[in-house]
Amino acid sequence: MLKENSMEILRKFRDRKLIQAVSKSIEKIAKKLDYVRIMHVCGTHEHTITFFGLRSLLPDNVELIAGPGCPVCIVPAREVDEAIEIVFSGIRVYTYGDMYRVPGTKMSLADARSEGADVKVVYGFNDAIRLHMKDRKKSVFFAVGFETTAPTLAAFISRRLIPDDLMILPSFRLTVPIMKYILSSFDINIDGIICPGHVSTIVGASAWSFIPRISGIPAVVAGFEPLDVMLAVFSILKMILEGKPRLVNEYSRAVSWRGNITAKRYVREVFYRADGEWRGIGRVKRSRLLLRKRFKHLDARSRLSVSVDTGPEFKPGCRCADIILGKAKPTDCPLFMRACTPDRPQGPCMVSSEGTCSIWAKYGGYERIQWHYD
Amino acid sequence: MLYILVIIRHYKAHSKSFYLTVQYRNVCLGVPAKIVKLLDKNRAIADFGGIKKEISTILLPEVSTGDYVIVHAGFAISKLSKREANEIIASWKEVLEVLKST
């Protein structure tokens, strides 16, 4: 699967015997506990959990819930509409592959392209700049993502490496404020948090220290191999049993306490925080990044005066809003795998490859296999 | 029998293309890679388990050839520490041993 010599570090994190040992220890601890709900807020964690079938390795009273971990699922339909209006006015729009198919109120950028609009899918911002230098066409970069993606733009903007005709349509959202929002809303009861690994490489493990301090529940920064997630569950259960909630950094091979200081400096210099709308969730305080005044000349919103009407965020019946917040599972949705499939997605959770619905549809996380090994 | 074949085929297809799809489709996914060559101050060639691609090192200026990094949307964002990886495995093994004996 992976080339042996290049990835030898990772092989150990897929060691079957070790994972089975962790699973057994988890079972032992869980027997002494009531029902435990652990939330993670990263699409990649959901991918690992579902792809490797980790839910089947956990006892019945331990539940893993997928929180808002998909950056394209939570971009409001309004902002997708803005990008679509821009592209129909004859300006090229660059965006990421995941964003390309997410529907706005009427259509997605993919639909716009099939109607002849100039939409280009790129892997990263550096690819967009490279393409832009070649074609020299007036264009807009539709920038979505969490704390991990924002610095990739901020670095180029701060160093004045952006070509003249390339504007930015920033739709960044931040995971630290949404975590505070989830923990302070009373209708969801969560006993432990698995913090997103790659966001943490930027913000540092220290950004999550508020979880045990304010909410009094354990938090673990975890990596994306199956062993990482199992160890995270194990240490959360252990902390609950001992009654000592703390912050544990399991992903220390990539995440430091302070994070990537270069990246954080770039982001602070270029962006400021504002209140932001989240699709299906509503307004969350200081959860959005916008360009500072001195970089306003790059902002597509102020340069192109885009105006769009508001419309419905979801199709009727779609329970994406509850699924994003972890209040419902994809299988609770009446459309899941009936009207809504990866080939004909109805809501953003099924469109994005990081959306919970899409992951469950592809790898089948909904069947819990009862399996006992001895 | 047919089912088993289908499952095997499915697994093979996914495991081979897993990192490829991950690399090109996802916004948030970070992928581990090895730095093969530094091109200039801000760019390097990275090896994603066999696939080589140019990445930006603007967010990780201290990177050098042979380092393992996590690449996110074409940018190296963090260095992977081999020592930490081995240490954490070793320490967890110890914890599990202790638990087994209790």
GROMACS .gro file of C-alpha atoms in nm:
model
  476
    1MET     CA    1   0.000   0.000   0.000
    2LEU     CA    2   0.263   0.250   0.099
    3LYS     CA    3   0.614   0.234  -0.033
    4GLU     CA    4   0.805   0.058   0.241
    5ASN     CA    5   1.107   0.278   0.284
    6SER     CA    6   0.932   0.612   0.256
    7MET     CA    7   0.659   0.550   0.511
    8GLU     CA    8   0.815   0.321   0.769
    9ILE     CA    9   0.714   0.559   1.048
   10LEU     CA   10   0.349   0.508   0.971
   11ARG     CA   11   0.351   0.129   0.950
   12LYS     CA   12   0.366   0.091   1.325
   13PHE     CA   13   0.050   0.296   1.358
   14ARG     CA   14  -0.138   0.029   1.167
   15ASP     CA   15  -0.001  -0.261   1.368
   16ARG     CA   16  -0.287  -0.504   1.413
   17LYS     CA   17  -0.168  -0.663   1.735
   18LEU     CA   18  -0.115  -0.328   1.901
   19ILE     CA   19  -0.459  -0.206   1.795
   20GLN     CA   20  -0.621  -0.524   1.928
   21ALA     CA   21  -0.443  -0.476   2.259
   22VAL     CA   22  -0.575  -0.120   2.281
   23SER     CA   23  -0.923  -0.241   2.192
   24LYS     CA   24  -0.914  -0.494   2.475
   25SER     CA   25  -0.798  -0.234   2.724
   26ILE     CA   26  -1.074  -0.001   2.609
   27GLU     CA   27  -1.329  -0.274   2.671
   28LYS     CA   28  -1.194  -0.328   3.022
   29ILE     CA   29  -1.221   0.040   3.113
   30ALA     CA   30  -1.559   0.089   2.945
   31LYS     CA   31  -1.714  -0.179   3.164
   32LYS     CA   32  -1.668   0.052   3.462
   33LEU     CA   33  -1.828   0.350   3.286
   34ASP     CA   34  -2.175   0.461   3.174
   35TYR     CA   35  -2.251   0.564   2.820
   36VAL     CA   36  -1.963   0.772   2.678
   37ARG     CA   37  -1.997   1.004   2.380
   38ILE     CA   38  -1.675   1.118   2.216
   39MET     CA   39  -1.681   1.381   1.944
   40HIS     CA   40  -1.416   1.445   1.680
   41VAL     CA   41  -1.420   1.749   1.455
   42CYS     CA   42  -1.226   1.641   1.152
   43GLY     CA   43  -1.337   1.477   0.829
   44THR     CA   44  -1.012   1.285   0.816
   45HIS     CA   45  -1.077   1.131   1.157
   46GLU     CA   46  -1.420   1.020   1.037
   47HIS     CA   47  -1.247   0.874   0.733
   48THR     CA   48  -1.002   0.675   0.946
   49ILE     CA   49  -1.278   0.556   1.182
   50THR     CA   50  -1.506   0.441   0.901
   51PHE     CA   51  -1.245   0.318   0.654
   52PHE     CA   52  -1.078   0.096   0.913
   53GLY     CA   53  -1.406   0.000   1.084
   54LEU     CA   54  -1.295   0.123   1.424
   55ARG     CA   55  -1.650   0.155   1.560
   56SER     CA   56  -1.670  -0.224   1.552
   57LEU     CA   57  -1.365  -0.243   1.776
   58LEU     CA   58  -1.529  -0.033   2.047
   59PRO     CA   59  -1.770  -0.156   2.316
   60ASP     CA   60  -2.141  -0.075   2.290
   61ASN     CA   61  -2.136   0.204   2.544
   62VAL     CA   62  -1.868   0.407   2.364
   63GLU     CA   63  -1.996   0.618   2.077
   64LEU     CA   64  -1.786   0.818   1.832
   65ILE     CA   65  -1.969   1.121   1.694
   66ALA     CA   66  -1.864   1.318   1.388
   67GLY     CA   67  -1.876   1.692   1.454
   68PRO     CA   68  -1.830   1.983   1.213
   69GLY     CA   69  -1.510   1.865   1.050
   70CYS     CA   70  -1.571   1.937   0.687
   71PRO     CA   71  -1.475   2.290   0.580
   72VAL     CA   72  -1.673   2.291   0.257
   73CYS     CA   73  -1.991   2.153   0.418
   74ILE     CA   74  -2.024   2.454   0.646
   75VAL     CA   75  -1.964   2.732   0.390
   76PRO     CA   76  -2.305   2.906   0.366
   77ALA     CA   77  -2.495   2.864   0.040
   78ARG     CA   78  -2.485   3.244   0.010
   79GLU     CA   79  -2.109   3.245  -0.031
   80VAL     CA   80  -2.125   2.972  -0.296
   81ASP     CA   81  -2.378   3.193  -0.477
   82GLU     CA   82  -2.131   3.482  -0.462
   83ALA     CA   83  -1.869   3.271  -0.637
   84ILE     CA   84  -2.124   3.164  -0.896
   85GLU     CA   85  -2.227   3.523  -0.964
   86ILE     CA   86  -1.863   3.620  -1.008
   87VAL     CA   87  -1.796   3.338  -1.252
   88PHE     CA   88  -2.103   3.425  -1.458
   89SER     CA   89  -1.983   3.784  -1.490
   90GLY     CA   90  -1.697   3.651  -1.702
   91ILE     CA   91  -1.424   3.624  -1.440
   92ARG     CA   92  -1.243   3.295  -1.387
   93VAL     CA   93  -1.288   3.127  -1.048
   94TYR     CA   94  -1.029   2.894  -0.897
   95THR     CA   95  -1.132   2.663  -0.617
   96TYR     CA   96  -1.057   2.331  -0.447
   97GLY     CA   97  -1.196   2.004  -0.580
   98ASP     CA   98  -1.425   1.955  -0.282
   99MET     CA   99  -1.585   2.297  -0.310
  100TYR     CA  100  -1.646   2.254  -0.681
  101ARG     CA  101  -1.955   2.035  -0.643
  102VAL     CA  102  -2.110   2.189  -0.330
  103PRO     CA  103  -2.451   2.337  -0.416
  104GLY     CA  104  -2.545   2.696  -0.340
  105THR     CA  105  -2.911   2.794  -0.326
  106LYS     CA  106  -2.961   2.713  -0.694
  107MET     CA  107  -2.656   2.541  -0.837
  108SER     CA  108  -2.292   2.445  -0.776
  109LEU     CA  109  -1.977   2.572  -0.944
  110ALA     CA  110  -1.969   2.242  -1.134
  111ASP     CA  111  -2.315   2.319  -1.274
  112ALA     CA  112  -2.197   2.670  -1.364
  113ARG     CA  113  -1.905   2.521  -1.553
  114SER     CA  114  -2.127   2.288  -1.748
  115GLU     CA  115  -2.315   2.601  -1.855
  116GLY     CA  116  -1.993   2.741  -1.996
  117ALA     CA  117  -1.852   2.941  -1.704
  118ASP     CA  118  -1.476   2.943  -1.646
  119VAL     CA  119  -1.414   2.740  -1.327
  120LYS     CA  120  -1.077   2.581  -1.259
  121VAL     CA  121  -1.013   2.320  -0.991
  122VAL     CA  122  -0.676   2.341  -0.818
  123TYR     CA  123  -0.501   2.139  -0.550
  124GLY     CA  124  -0.355   2.437  -0.370
  125PHE     CA  125  -0.317   2.813  -0.387
  126ASN     CA  126   0.032   2.780  -0.536
  127ASP     CA  127  -0.118   2.586  -0.830
  128ALA     CA  128  -0.373   2.866  -0.883
  129ILE     CA  129  -0.093   3.124  -0.900
  130ARG     CA  130   0.102   2.910  -1.143
  131LEU     CA  131  -0.202   2.873  -1.370
  132HIS     CA  132  -0.277   3.243  -1.338
  133MET     CA  133   0.076   3.341  -1.443
  134LYS     CA  134   0.037   3.127  -1.753
  135ASP     CA  135  -0.308   3.246  -1.863
  136ARG     CA  136  -0.305   3.605  -1.727
  137LYS     CA  137  -0.681   3.622  -1.703
  138LYS     CA  138  -0.876   3.824  -1.449
  139SER     CA  139  -0.964   3.570  -1.180
  140VAL     CA  140  -1.087   3.510  -0.828
  141PHE     CA  141  -0.967   3.244  -0.585
  142PHE     CA  142  -1.260   3.106  -0.384
  143ALA     CA  143  -1.075   3.031  -0.061
  144VAL     CA  144  -1.237   2.788   0.181
  145GLY     CA  145  -1.089   2.589   0.464
  146PHE     CA  146  -1.000   2.588   0.832
  147GLU     CA  147  -0.693   2.711   1.018
  148THR     CA  148  -0.475   2.481   0.805
  149THR     CA  149  -0.565   2.641   0.473
  150ALA     CA  150  -0.568   3.009   0.572
  151PRO     CA  151  -0.189   3.036   0.616
  152THR     CA  152  -0.125   2.903   0.265
  153LEU     CA  153  -0.290   3.218   0.129
  154ALA     CA  154  -0.169   3.448   0.403
  155ALA     CA  155   0.197   3.367   0.329
  156PHE     CA  156   0.165   3.470  -0.035
  157ILE     CA  157  -0.040   3.781   0.046
  158SER     CA  158   0.196   3.895   0.320
  159ARG     CA  159   0.499   3.861   0.093
  160ARG     CA  160   0.320   4.049  -0.186
  161LEU     CA  161   0.350   3.750  -0.419
  162ILE     CA  162  -0.005   3.782  -0.556
  163PRO     CA  163  -0.025   3.882  -0.923
  164ASP     CA  164  -0.233   4.190  -1.015
  165ASP     CA  165  -0.545   4.035  -1.158
  166LEU     CA  166  -0.591   3.765  -0.896
  167MET     CA  167  -0.847   3.848  -0.628
  168ILE     CA  168  -0.949   3.650  -0.319
  169LEU     CA  169  -1.298   3.554  -0.204
  170PRO     CA  170  -1.225   3.445   0.153
  171SER     CA  171  -1.467   3.197   0.312
  172PHE     CA  172  -1.243   3.064   0.586
  173ARG     CA  173  -1.391   2.932   0.909
  174LEU     CA  174  -1.214   2.848   1.235
  175THR     CA  175  -1.250   2.527   1.433
  176VAL     CA  176  -1.150   2.662   1.774
  177PRO     CA  177  -1.454   2.899   1.797
  178ILE     CA  178  -1.694   2.631   1.671
  179MET     CA  179  -1.565   2.396   1.940
  180LYS     CA  180  -1.639   2.661   2.203
  181TYR     CA  181  -1.984   2.704   2.049
  182ILE     CA  182  -2.060   2.330   2.057
  183LEU     CA  183  -1.942   2.290   2.414
  184SER     CA  184  -2.146   2.588   2.533
  185SER     CA  185  -2.470   2.482   2.361
  186PHE     CA  186  -2.665   2.271   2.604
  187ASP     CA  187  -2.853   2.028   2.384
  188ILE     CA  188  -2.549   1.816   2.302
  189ASN     CA  189  -2.391   1.611   2.575
  190ILE     CA  190  -2.031   1.521   2.504
  191ASP     CA  191  -1.792   1.340   2.738
  192GLY     CA  192  -1.468   1.377   2.545
  193ILE     CA  193  -1.316   1.548   2.244
  194ILE     CA  194  -1.070   1.422   1.983
  195CYS     CA  195  -0.906   1.741   1.854
  196PRO     CA  196  -0.827   1.775   1.483
  197GLY     CA  197  -0.466   1.677   1.412
  198HIS     CA  198  -0.378   1.895   1.118
  199VAL     CA  199  -0.547   2.207   1.246
  200SER     CA  200  -0.338   2.151   1.558
  201THR     CA  201  -0.011   2.145   1.362
  202ILE     CA  202  -0.086   2.512   1.290
  203VAL     CA  203  -0.262   2.637   1.604
  204GLY     CA  204  -0.066   2.413   1.842
  205ALA     CA  205  -0.199   2.179   2.108
  206SER     CA  206  -0.221   2.476   2.348
  207ALA     CA  207  -0.521   2.614   2.154
  208TRP     CA  208  -0.736   2.335   2.298
  209SER     CA  209  -0.638   2.377   2.661
  210PHE     CA  210  -0.970   2.556   2.722
  211ILE     CA  211  -1.163   2.227   2.681
  212PRO     CA  212  -1.061   2.058   3.009
  213ARG     CA  213  -1.030   2.396   3.183
  214ILE     CA  214  -1.371   2.539   3.099
  215SER     CA  215  -1.588   2.241   3.008
  216GLY     CA  216  -1.419   1.992   3.236
  217ILE     CA  217  -1.398   1.713   2.981
  218PRO     CA  218  -1.087   1.536   2.849
  219ALA     CA  219  -0.940   1.629   2.510
  220VAL     CA  220  -0.683   1.445   2.300
  221VAL     CA  221  -0.500   1.576   1.995
  222ALA     CA  222  -0.481   1.269   1.771
  223GLY     CA  223  -0.325   1.168   1.443
  224PHE     CA  224  -0.497   0.994   1.153
  225GLU     CA  225  -0.378   0.636   1.164
  226PRO     CA  226  -0.609   0.376   1.322
  227LEU     CA  227  -0.382   0.335   1.623
  228ASP     CA  228  -0.389   0.711   1.683
  229VAL     CA  229  -0.767   0.718   1.709
  230MET     CA  230  -0.784   0.406   1.928
  231LEU     CA  231  -0.524   0.550   2.165
  232ALA     CA  232  -0.718   0.876   2.179
  233VAL     CA  233  -1.036   0.690   2.278
  234PHE     CA  234  -0.839   0.489   2.531
  235SER     CA  235  -0.687   0.792   2.701
  236ILE     CA  236  -1.021   0.977   2.707
  237LEU     CA  237  -1.188   0.681   2.879
  238LYS     CA  238  -0.899   0.652   3.122
  239MET     CA  239  -0.921   1.020   3.213
  240ILE     CA  240  -1.298   0.992   3.264
  241LEU     CA  241  -1.249   0.691   3.491
  242GLU     CA  242  -0.983   0.869   3.695
  243GLY     CA  243  -1.194   1.186   3.705
  244LYS     CA  244  -0.900   1.397   3.590
  245PRO     CA  245  -0.980   1.565   3.260
  246ARG     CA  246  -0.667   1.695   3.088
  247LEU     CA  247  -0.537   1.780   2.743
  248VAL     CA  248  -0.320   1.504   2.594
  249ASN     CA  249  -0.114   1.541   2.278
  250GLU     CA  250  -0.102   1.195   2.123
  251TYR     CA  251   0.006   1.336   1.785
  252SER     CA  252   0.333   1.473   1.918
  253ARG     CA  253   0.518   1.349   1.611
  254ALA     CA  254   0.360   1.637   1.416
  255VAL     CA  255   0.197   1.872   1.666
  256SER     CA  256   0.393   2.094   1.902
  257TRP     CA  257   0.254   2.284   2.198
  258ARG     CA  258   0.276   2.621   2.025
  259GLY     CA  259   0.207   2.512   1.667
  260ASN     CA  260   0.354   2.654   1.347
  261ILE     CA  261   0.459   3.003   1.452
  262THR     CA  262   0.551   3.117   1.101
  263ALA     CA  263   0.205   3.025   0.975
  264LYS     CA  264   0.027   3.190   1.268
  265ARG     CA  265   0.225   3.512   1.217
  266TYR     CA  266   0.124   3.528   0.849
  267VAL     CA  267  -0.242   3.474   0.933
  268ARG     CA  268  -0.243   3.744   1.202
  269GLU     CA  269  -0.079   3.988   0.967
  270VAL     CA  270  -0.321   3.936   0.676
  271PHE     CA  271  -0.657   3.842   0.828
  272TYR     CA  272  -0.876   3.957   1.114
  273ARG     CA  273  -1.148   3.758   1.291
  274ALA     CA  274  -1.514   3.838   1.244
  275ASP     CA  275  -1.843   3.670   1.333
  276GLY     CA  276  -1.936   3.420   1.066
  277GLU     CA  277  -2.234   3.226   0.943
  278TRP     CA  278  -2.201   2.846   0.934
  279ARG     CA  279  -2.423   2.645   0.705
  280GLY     CA  280  -2.687   2.471   0.915
  281ILE     CA  281  -2.546   2.607   1.240
  282GLY     CA  282  -2.593   2.983   1.234
  283ARG     CA  283  -2.381   3.271   1.356
  284VAL     CA  284  -2.069   3.180   1.551
  285LYS     CA  285  -1.863   3.448   1.725
  286ARG     CA  286  -1.521   3.539   1.584
  287SER     CA  287  -1.516   3.228   1.368
  288ARG     CA  288  -1.436   3.376   1.030
  289LEU     CA  289  -1.126   3.528   0.869
  290LEU     CA  290  -1.151   3.842   0.653
  291LEU     CA  291  -0.878   4.043   0.480
  292ARG     CA  292  -0.739   4.340   0.673
  293LYS     CA  293  -0.784   4.692   0.537
  294ARG     CA  294  -0.440   4.722   0.382
  295PHE     CA  295  -0.510   4.415   0.169
  296LYS     CA  296  -0.860   4.528   0.064
  297HIS     CA  297  -0.739   4.568  -0.296
  298LEU     CA  298  -0.727   4.187  -0.313
  299ASP     CA  299  -1.077   4.133  -0.175
  300ALA     CA  300  -1.319   4.025  -0.447
  301ARG     CA  301  -1.618   4.130  -0.236
  302SER     CA  302  -1.517   4.494  -0.216
  303ARG     CA  303  -1.372   4.518  -0.567
  304LEU     CA  304  -1.652   4.350  -0.758
  305SER     CA  305  -1.951   4.451  -0.541
  306VAL     CA  306  -2.115   4.111  -0.542
  307SER     CA  307  -2.473   4.094  -0.418
  308VAL     CA  308  -2.679   3.779  -0.387
  309ASP     CA  309  -3.023   3.702  -0.248
  310THR     CA  310  -3.067   3.466   0.040
  311GLY     CA  311  -3.228   3.131  -0.030
  312PRO     CA  312  -3.276   2.792   0.132
  313GLU     CA  313  -2.955   2.636   0.264
  314PHE     CA  314  -3.068   2.277   0.220
  315LYS     CA  315  -3.309   2.075   0.011
  316PRO     CA  316  -3.630   1.968   0.187
  317GLY     CA  317  -3.576   1.652   0.392
  318CYS     CA  318  -3.197   1.691   0.405
  319ARG     CA  319  -3.070   1.663   0.763
  320CYS     CA  320  -2.721   1.787   0.690
  321ALA     CA  321  -2.753   2.059   0.955
  322ASP     CA  322  -2.805   1.805   1.235
  323ILE     CA  323  -2.540   1.573   1.093
  324ILE     CA  324  -2.278   1.850   1.086
  325LEU     CA  325  -2.341   1.920   1.455
  326GLY     CA  326  -2.335   1.551   1.547
  327LYS     CA  327  -2.701   1.555   1.657
  328ALA     CA  328  -2.798   1.296   1.394
  329LYS     CA  329  -2.628   1.017   1.207
  330PRO     CA  330  -2.646   0.994   0.827
  331THR     CA  331  -2.869   0.687   0.870
  332ASP     CA  332  -3.124   0.906   1.054
  333CYS     CA  333  -3.174   1.109   0.735
  334PRO     CA  334  -3.468   1.003   0.517
  335LEU     CA  335  -3.271   1.081   0.199
  336PHE     CA  336  -2.949   0.891   0.288
  337MET     CA  337  -2.876   0.624   0.026
  338ARG     CA  338  -3.227   0.666  -0.115
  339ALA     CA  339  -3.258   1.003  -0.289
  340CYS     CA  340  -2.908   1.106  -0.184
  341THR     CA  341  -2.605   0.902  -0.296
  342PRO     CA  342  -2.243   0.994  -0.381
  343ASP     CA  343  -2.340   0.992  -0.749
  344ARG     CA  344  -2.644   1.215  -0.699
  345PRO     CA  345  -2.576   1.412  -0.381
  346GLN     CA  346  -2.850   1.635  -0.240
  347GLY     CA  347  -2.668   1.805   0.047
  348PRO     CA  348  -2.313   1.925   0.118
  349CYS     CA  349  -2.239   1.635   0.359
  350MET     CA  350  -2.274   1.392   0.069
  351VAL     CA  351  -2.093   1.612  -0.184
  352SER     CA  352  -1.766   1.663  -0.006
  353SER     CA  353  -1.532   1.367   0.026
  354GLU     CA  354  -1.487   1.476   0.387
  355GLY     CA  355  -1.859   1.495   0.461
  356THR     CA  356  -1.986   1.235   0.706
  357CYS     CA  357  -2.259   1.114   0.468
  358SER     CA  358  -2.015   1.065   0.182
  359ILE     CA  359  -1.772   0.870   0.401
  360TRP     CA  360  -2.050   0.647   0.539
  361ALA     CA  361  -2.188   0.588   0.192
  362LYS     CA  362  -1.850   0.485   0.054
  363TYR     CA  363  -1.714   0.276   0.339
  364GLY     CA  364  -2.028   0.173   0.527
  365GLY     CA  365  -1.981   0.292   0.882
  366TYR     CA  366  -2.340   0.230   0.974
  367GLU     CA  367  -2.324  -0.143   1.028
  368ARG     CA  368  -2.174  -0.223   1.361
  369ILE     CA  369  -2.013  -0.561   1.338
  370GLN     CA  370  -2.016  -0.764   1.657
  371TRP     CA  371  -1.681  -0.924   1.667
  372HIS     CA  372  -1.503  -1.098   1.951
  373TYR     CA  373  -1.152  -1.223   1.914
  374ASP     CA  374  -0.960  -1.427   2.165
  375MET     CA  375  -1.723  -1.641  -0.375
  376LEU     CA  376  -1.817  -1.362  -0.610
  377TYR     CA  377  -1.877  -1.137  -0.313
  378ILE     CA  378  -1.531  -1.206  -0.179
  379LEU     CA  379  -1.380  -1.125  -0.517
  380VAL     CA  380  -1.573  -0.800  -0.532
  381ILE     CA  381  -1.460  -0.707  -0.182
  382ILE     CA  382  -1.097  -0.785  -0.262
  383ARG     CA  383  -1.115  -0.586  -0.581
  384HIS     CA  384  -1.274  -0.298  -0.396
  385TYR     CA  385  -1.008  -0.306  -0.130
  386LYS     CA  386  -0.726  -0.319  -0.383
  387ALA     CA  387  -0.867  -0.034  -0.583
  388HIS     CA  388  -0.907   0.177  -0.273
  389SER     CA  389  -0.576   0.103  -0.115
  390LYS     CA  390  -0.384   0.181  -0.432
  391SER     CA  391  -0.563   0.499  -0.514
  392PHE     CA  392  -0.615   0.601  -0.153
  393TYR     CA  393  -0.331   0.850  -0.121
  394LEU     CA  394  -0.380   0.969  -0.478
  395THR     CA  395  -0.744   1.057  -0.426
  396VAL     CA  396  -0.667   1.202  -0.090
  397GLN     CA  397  -0.400   1.417  -0.241
  398TYR     CA  398  -0.608   1.568  -0.515
  399ARG     CA  399  -0.959   1.592  -0.379
  400ASN     CA  400  -0.953   1.698  -0.020
  401VAL     CA  401  -0.916   2.041   0.125
  402CYS     CA  402  -0.839   1.950   0.479
  403LEU     CA  403  -0.643   1.629   0.449
  404GLY     CA  404  -0.278   1.642   0.533
  405VAL     CA  405  -0.063   1.378   0.370
  406PRO     CA  406   0.279   1.266   0.491
  407ALA     CA  407   0.561   1.297   0.238
  408LYS     CA  408   0.940   1.295   0.223
  409ILE     CA  409   1.136   1.595   0.096
  410VAL     CA  410   1.353   1.472  -0.192
  411LYS     CA  411   1.498   1.794  -0.324
  412LEU     CA  412   1.489   2.163  -0.238
  413LEU     CA  413   1.425   2.374  -0.549
  414ASP     CA  414   1.463   2.722  -0.405
  415LYS     CA  415   1.383   2.904  -0.082
  416ASN     CA  416   1.010   2.836  -0.102
  417ARG     CA  417   0.971   2.524  -0.314
  418ALA     CA  418   1.065   2.159  -0.287
  419ILE     CA  419   0.997   1.824  -0.449
  420ALA     CA  420   0.822   1.580  -0.216
  421ASP     CA  421   0.770   1.205  -0.246
  422PHE     CA  422   0.418   1.088  -0.156
  423GLY     CA  423   0.484   0.715  -0.126
  424GLY     CA  424   0.607   0.693  -0.484
  425ILE     CA  425   0.443   0.996  -0.643
  426LYS     CA  426   0.664   1.300  -0.669
  427LYS     CA  427   0.513   1.647  -0.665
  428GLU     CA  428   0.630   2.002  -0.621
  429ILE     CA  429   0.520   2.158  -0.292
  430SER     CA  430   0.561   2.494  -0.126
  431THR     CA  431   0.773   2.522   0.188
  432ILE     CA  432   0.685   2.887   0.257
  433LEU     CA  433   0.519   2.789   0.588
  434LEU     CA  434   0.806   2.565   0.696
  435PRO     CA  435   1.128   2.749   0.611
  436GLU     CA  436   1.349   2.524   0.828
  437VAL     CA  437   1.282   2.211   0.621
  438SER     CA  438   1.570   2.016   0.462
  439THR     CA  439   1.618   1.719   0.231
  440GLY     CA  440   1.523   1.384   0.383
  441ASP     CA  441   1.273   1.533   0.630
  442TYR     CA  442   0.925   1.387   0.660
  443VAL     CA  443   0.658   1.655   0.644
  444ILE     CA  444   0.281   1.681   0.647
  445VAL     CA  445   0.160   1.836   0.325
  446HIS     CA  446  -0.170   2.016   0.318
  447ALA     CA  447  -0.314   2.152  -0.009
  448GLY     CA  448   0.033   2.170  -0.163
  449PHE     CA  449   0.203   2.329   0.139
  450ALA     CA  450   0.432   2.164   0.393
  451ILE     CA  451   0.280   2.260   0.729
  452SER     CA  452   0.463   2.049   0.984
  453LYS     CA  453   0.771   1.834   1.024
  454LEU     CA  454   0.716   1.474   1.133
  455SER     CA  455   0.946   1.367   1.410
  456LYS     CA  456   1.059   1.007   1.375
  457ARG     CA  457   1.196   1.007   1.728
  458GLU     CA  458   0.861   1.122   1.873
  459ALA     CA  459   0.677   0.860   1.667
  460ASN     CA  460   0.895   0.580   1.801
  461GLU     CA  461   0.884   0.715   2.154
  462ILE     CA  462   0.507   0.739   2.163
  463ILE     CA  463   0.468   0.382   2.039
  464ALA     CA  464   0.713   0.260   2.298
  465SER     CA  465   0.547   0.446   2.583
  466TRP     CA  466   0.199   0.327   2.487
  467LYS     CA  467   0.323  -0.030   2.469
  468GLU     CA  468   0.440   0.010   2.826
  469VAL     CA  469   0.104   0.146   2.938
  470LEU     CA  470  -0.074  -0.146   2.775
  471GLU     CA  471   0.161  -0.397   2.935
  472VAL     CA  472   0.090  -0.252   3.279
  473LEU     CA  473  -0.284  -0.265   3.213
  474LYS     CA  474  -0.268  -0.625   3.099
  475SER     CA  475  -0.108  -0.737   3.421
  476THR     CA  476  -0.368  -0.564   3.642
   0.00000   0.00000   0.00000
